[in-house]
Amino acid sequence: MIFKIKTAFLLLALLFSVSSNSQAKNNDFTWPKGNKLAVSLSYDDALNSQLDNVIPELDKYNLKASFYVIPNSPVMNARMGEWRAAAKNGHELGNHSIYHPCSASLPNREWVQEHHDLDNYSASQMVEELTIANTFLKAIDGKTERTYTVPCGDLLIGGEEYLSKVNHLFTAIKGHGVDKRFTLIWDPTNSTGKELIDYIKNIPAEILLVNIIFHGVGGDYLSVSSEAHAALLTFLANNQDAYYVDSYINLMKYVGNME
């Protein structure tokens, strides 16, 4: 009986030790250069202003970002070589679907075309579309691993969530995951450089990754000015001891390797 009690205490002690060590590792998480906060810079919809104003500025500071492109965009067809060059230079080409389907039944969605209305989709149709988009992107950059940003943030098809049906296609889905320390998202529009920088400076201490999602930069739509964007990149480049900047897929693969 005494032996059984001692054994039980030993097992409990061992379990407590493993739990404590795991928790310590969890709390002590850092990025590759010892940084506490990573910044994922993302750009949606494959826009001209991203090729014209964003990539040259990123490359000036050797900062790597993620571009969530849509094959249906005419900018993909017209400037394919430039997207391929961006991928070759270390930027991520992420999946943003083929047609950018969104729910037309939600407020301010008058712009959604009937044949791209997510309310008319099925989950199997979305799986097929995202699979084809992955194949298209592989033809550009040769990569087999991909991340996904949800068009319009819409998570329902026919009233049911669909991400669980497409998870297997991706290394990660931006803004979605069990650990909320990696899911914070902000999509600034008309923000000044100071506002962008202040936002980064004031991220809560428990957050380990912030996802900044841009659309147009110095043009197109849902835009920020080129000057504001450049101010943010200059700030990040000058504070690399505090902020770790990389493509979203690289960041999430690092997180996966640390688990």
Short mmCIF file of C-alpha atoms in Angstrom, two decimals:
data_model
loop_
_atom_site.label_atom_id
_atom_site.label_comp_id
_atom_site.label_asym_id
_atom_site.label_seq_id
_atom_site.Cartn_x
_atom_site.Cartn_y
_atom_site.Cartn_z
CA MET A 1 0.00 0.00 0.00
CA ILE A 2 2.81 2.42 0.93
CA PHE A 3 4.57 1.56 -2.33
CA LYS A 4 1.41 2.39 -4.30
CA ILE A 5 1.03 5.73 -2.52
CA LYS A 6 4.67 6.64 -3.15
CA THR A 7 4.29 5.64 -6.79
CA ALA A 8 1.19 7.81 -7.12
CA PHE A 9 3.02 10.80 -5.61
CA LEU A 10 5.95 10.25 -7.97
CA LEU A 11 3.64 10.15 -10.97
CA LEU A 12 1.89 13.33 -9.84
CA ALA A 13 5.24 15.05 -9.31
CA LEU A 14 6.39 13.97 -12.75
CA LEU A 15 3.19 15.22 -14.38
CA PHE A 16 3.46 18.53 -12.51
CA SER A 17 7.08 18.88 -13.62
CA VAL A 18 6.22 18.22 -17.28
CA SER A 19 3.29 20.64 -17.08
CA SER A 20 5.46 23.31 -15.45
CA ASN A 21 8.24 22.89 -18.00
CA SER A 22 5.71 23.03 -20.84
CA GLN A 23 4.15 26.16 -19.36
CA ALA A 24 7.58 27.77 -18.93
CA LYS A 25 8.40 27.02 -22.55
CA ASN A 26 5.03 28.47 -23.49
CA ASN A 27 5.66 31.69 -21.57
CA ASP A 28 9.25 31.98 -22.75
CA PHE A 29 8.38 31.79 -26.45
CA THR A 30 10.55 34.04 -28.60
CA TRP A 31 11.04 34.47 -32.32
CA PRO A 32 14.31 33.48 -34.05
CA LYS A 33 16.18 36.64 -33.05
CA GLY A 34 14.84 36.65 -29.50
CA ASN A 35 12.01 39.05 -30.33
CA LYS A 36 8.79 38.90 -28.33
CA LEU A 37 6.52 40.24 -31.09
CA ALA A 38 6.37 39.27 -34.76
CA VAL A 39 4.74 41.41 -37.42
CA SER A 40 3.19 39.78 -40.47
CA LEU A 41 2.69 42.31 -43.26
CA SER A 42 0.03 41.13 -45.70
CA TYR A 43 -1.43 42.59 -48.88
CA ASP A 44 -4.70 41.30 -50.33
CA ASP A 45 -6.24 41.03 -53.80
CA ALA A 46 -3.19 41.35 -56.14
CA LEU A 47 -3.29 45.09 -56.82
CA ASN A 48 -1.11 47.27 -59.04
CA SER A 49 -0.17 49.55 -56.14
CA GLN A 50 1.34 46.58 -54.31
CA LEU A 51 3.74 45.90 -57.17
CA ASP A 52 4.43 49.58 -57.76
CA ASN A 53 4.64 50.96 -54.22
CA VAL A 54 4.94 48.11 -51.75
CA ILE A 55 7.45 45.59 -53.05
CA PRO A 56 10.18 48.16 -53.87
CA GLU A 57 9.87 49.59 -50.33
CA LEU A 58 9.94 46.13 -48.72
CA ASP A 59 12.97 45.15 -50.76
CA LYS A 60 14.76 48.36 -49.76
CA TYR A 61 14.77 47.12 -46.16
CA ASN A 62 14.90 43.39 -46.99
CA LEU A 63 11.57 42.84 -45.22
CA LYS A 64 9.55 39.81 -46.35
CA ALA A 65 5.76 39.95 -46.62
CA SER A 66 2.77 37.93 -47.78
CA PHE A 67 0.63 38.73 -50.82
CA TYR A 68 -2.77 37.06 -50.86
CA VAL A 69 -3.49 37.07 -54.56
CA ILE A 70 -6.54 36.04 -56.56
CA PRO A 71 -6.04 34.43 -59.99
CA ASN A 72 -9.19 36.23 -61.17
CA SER A 73 -7.42 39.57 -60.81
CA PRO A 74 -6.36 41.07 -64.17
CA VAL A 75 -3.18 42.24 -62.44
CA MET A 76 -2.14 38.61 -62.02
CA ASN A 77 -2.36 38.01 -65.75
CA ALA A 78 -0.86 41.31 -66.87
CA ARG A 79 2.09 41.30 -64.44
CA MET A 80 2.74 37.60 -63.85
CA GLY A 81 6.50 37.98 -64.20
CA GLU A 82 6.61 40.54 -61.40
CA TRP A 83 4.66 38.30 -59.04
CA ARG A 84 6.99 35.43 -59.87
CA ALA A 85 9.99 37.67 -59.17
CA ALA A 86 8.51 38.72 -55.83
CA ALA A 87 8.10 35.08 -54.82
CA LYS A 88 11.64 34.29 -55.93
CA ASN A 89 12.85 37.14 -53.72
CA GLY A 90 11.30 35.59 -50.61
CA HIS A 91 7.82 37.10 -50.50
CA GLU A 92 4.92 34.73 -49.96
CA LEU A 93 2.14 34.26 -52.50
CA GLY A 94 -0.83 33.20 -50.38
CA ASN A 95 -4.21 31.75 -51.28
CA HIS A 96 -7.12 34.19 -51.27
CA SER A 97 -9.40 31.97 -53.41
CA ILE A 98 -9.91 32.35 -57.16
CA TYR A 99 -12.97 34.59 -57.31
CA HIS A 100 -12.91 36.23 -53.86
CA PRO A 101 -16.45 35.04 -52.98
CA CYS A 102 -18.21 36.99 -50.24
CA SER A 103 -21.67 36.91 -48.73
CA ALA A 104 -23.92 39.37 -50.55
CA SER A 105 -26.53 39.20 -47.79
CA LEU A 106 -24.34 41.11 -45.33
CA PRO A 107 -24.46 44.93 -45.04
CA ASN A 108 -22.66 47.02 -47.69
CA ARG A 109 -22.13 44.07 -50.01
CA GLU A 110 -23.94 45.47 -53.05
CA TRP A 111 -20.70 45.04 -55.00
CA VAL A 112 -20.73 41.23 -54.71
CA GLN A 113 -21.64 39.65 -58.05
CA GLU A 114 -24.31 36.96 -58.00
CA HIS A 115 -21.99 34.26 -59.35
CA HIS A 116 -19.40 35.15 -56.67
CA ASP A 117 -21.92 35.22 -53.83
CA LEU A 118 -20.76 32.95 -51.02
CA ASP A 119 -24.41 32.46 -50.05
CA ASN A 120 -24.81 30.48 -53.27
CA TYR A 121 -21.72 28.32 -52.69
CA SER A 122 -21.40 24.84 -51.23
CA ALA A 123 -18.55 23.74 -48.97
CA SER A 124 -17.37 21.24 -51.59
CA GLN A 125 -17.33 24.02 -54.19
CA MET A 126 -15.11 26.11 -51.92
CA VAL A 127 -12.75 23.19 -51.34
CA GLU A 128 -12.44 22.77 -55.09
CA GLU A 129 -11.84 26.48 -55.68
CA LEU A 130 -9.12 26.71 -53.04
CA THR A 131 -7.46 23.54 -54.32
CA ILE A 132 -7.32 24.99 -57.83
CA ALA A 133 -5.95 28.27 -56.47
CA ASN A 134 -3.16 26.33 -54.74
CA THR A 135 -2.34 24.62 -58.05
CA PHE A 136 -2.26 27.98 -59.82
CA LEU A 137 0.13 29.42 -57.24
CA LYS A 138 2.36 26.35 -57.42
CA ALA A 139 2.71 27.01 -61.16
CA ILE A 140 4.04 30.48 -60.32
CA ASP A 141 6.39 29.83 -57.40
CA GLY A 142 6.84 26.03 -57.36
CA LYS A 143 5.84 25.78 -53.69
CA THR A 144 3.59 23.09 -52.22
CA GLU A 145 2.88 24.71 -48.84
CA ARG A 146 0.42 27.58 -48.64
CA THR A 147 -1.46 29.79 -46.19
CA TYR A 148 -4.92 31.27 -46.64
CA THR A 149 -6.64 34.55 -45.88
CA VAL A 150 -10.45 34.35 -45.84
CA PRO A 151 -12.12 36.69 -48.40
CA CYS A 152 -14.05 39.40 -46.54
CA GLY A 153 -13.56 37.40 -43.34
CA ASP A 154 -16.77 35.47 -44.16
CA LEU A 155 -16.76 32.08 -42.45
CA LEU A 156 -20.18 30.64 -43.34
CA ILE A 157 -21.45 28.79 -46.38
CA GLY A 158 -25.14 27.96 -46.21
CA GLY A 159 -25.13 28.97 -42.57
CA GLU A 160 -22.35 26.54 -41.67
CA GLU A 161 -18.66 27.18 -41.05
CA TYR A 162 -16.36 25.88 -43.76
CA LEU A 163 -12.80 26.34 -42.49
CA SER A 164 -12.74 22.88 -40.89
CA LYS A 165 -13.30 21.46 -44.38
CA VAL A 166 -10.37 23.32 -45.96
CA ASN A 167 -7.82 23.26 -43.11
CA HIS A 168 -6.00 20.33 -44.70
CA LEU A 169 -5.08 22.49 -47.70
CA PHE A 170 -3.03 24.97 -45.69
CA THR A 171 -0.16 25.37 -43.28
CA ALA A 172 -2.22 28.03 -41.51
CA ILE A 173 -5.26 30.26 -41.99
CA LYS A 174 -4.61 33.87 -41.08
CA GLY A 175 -6.37 34.98 -37.93
CA HIS A 176 -7.61 31.51 -37.06
CA GLY A 177 -6.06 29.03 -34.69
CA VAL A 178 -6.30 27.60 -31.20
CA ASP A 179 -3.64 29.90 -29.73
CA LYS A 180 -5.06 33.42 -29.82
CA ARG A 181 -1.64 34.96 -29.20
CA PHE A 182 -0.99 34.48 -32.93
CA THR A 183 -4.35 35.55 -34.39
CA LEU A 184 -4.58 39.32 -33.87
CA ILE A 185 -5.56 41.09 -37.11
CA TRP A 186 -5.81 44.73 -38.10
CA ASP A 187 -6.71 45.98 -41.57
CA PRO A 188 -5.94 49.72 -41.58
CA THR A 189 -7.51 52.13 -44.07
CA ASN A 190 -6.58 55.82 -44.36
CA SER A 191 -4.28 55.45 -41.35
CA THR A 192 -1.33 57.79 -40.92
CA GLY A 193 2.21 56.60 -40.43
CA LYS A 194 2.00 57.63 -36.78
CA GLU A 195 -1.20 55.64 -36.30
CA LEU A 196 0.37 52.54 -37.85
CA ILE A 197 3.46 52.84 -35.68
CA ASP A 198 1.53 53.60 -32.49
CA TYR A 199 -0.63 50.54 -33.07
CA ILE A 200 2.46 48.31 -33.19
CA LYS A 201 3.95 49.98 -30.12
CA ASN A 202 0.79 49.37 -28.10
CA ILE A 203 0.20 45.69 -28.81
CA PRO A 204 -0.60 43.92 -25.49
CA ALA A 205 2.38 42.09 -24.02
CA GLU A 206 0.72 38.67 -24.24
CA ILE A 207 0.33 38.91 -28.05
CA LEU A 208 3.13 37.18 -29.98
CA LEU A 209 2.06 37.90 -33.57
CA VAL A 210 0.14 40.76 -35.13
CA ASN A 211 -1.22 40.47 -38.66
CA ILE A 212 -1.46 43.79 -40.51
CA ILE A 213 -3.57 43.38 -43.66
CA PHE A 214 -3.32 46.08 -46.33
CA HIS A 215 -5.10 46.42 -49.65
CA GLY A 216 -4.15 49.45 -51.71
CA VAL A 217 -1.03 51.45 -50.85
CA GLY A 218 -0.86 54.84 -52.55
CA GLY A 219 -3.69 53.80 -54.86
CA ASP A 220 -6.45 51.30 -55.60
CA TYR A 221 -8.97 50.86 -52.73
CA LEU A 222 -9.15 50.52 -48.93
CA SER A 223 -5.86 52.36 -49.12
CA VAL A 224 -3.22 53.86 -46.94
CA SER A 225 -0.83 56.41 -48.40
CA SER A 226 2.59 55.44 -49.66
CA GLU A 227 4.06 57.84 -47.09
CA ALA A 228 2.26 56.18 -44.17
CA HIS A 229 3.27 52.73 -45.35
CA ALA A 230 6.88 53.81 -45.83
CA ALA A 231 6.94 55.27 -42.31
CA LEU A 232 5.81 51.92 -40.88
CA LEU A 233 8.45 49.98 -42.80
CA THR A 234 11.17 52.43 -41.73
CA PHE A 235 10.09 52.01 -38.10
CA LEU A 236 10.14 48.20 -38.34
CA ALA A 237 13.52 48.20 -40.09
CA ASN A 238 15.00 50.47 -37.42
CA ASN A 239 13.63 48.34 -34.56
CA GLN A 240 14.46 44.81 -35.61
CA ASP A 241 15.66 44.04 -32.10
CA ALA A 242 12.06 44.47 -30.91
CA TYR A 243 9.97 43.31 -33.88
CA TYR A 244 10.50 40.24 -36.03
CA VAL A 245 9.14 40.65 -39.57
CA ASP A 246 8.69 37.74 -41.96
CA SER A 247 6.15 36.16 -44.28
CA TYR A 248 3.16 34.60 -42.57
CA ILE A 249 4.02 31.09 -43.74
CA ASN A 250 7.54 31.33 -42.34
CA LEU A 251 6.21 32.63 -39.02
CA MET A 252 3.62 29.87 -38.68
CA LYS A 253 6.05 27.13 -39.69
CA TYR A 254 8.37 28.40 -36.95
CA VAL A 255 5.51 28.27 -34.45
CA GLY A 256 4.72 24.72 -35.55
CA ASN A 257 8.33 23.64 -35.06
CA MET A 258 8.36 25.09 -31.55
CA GLU A 259 5.29 23.14 -30.40
#
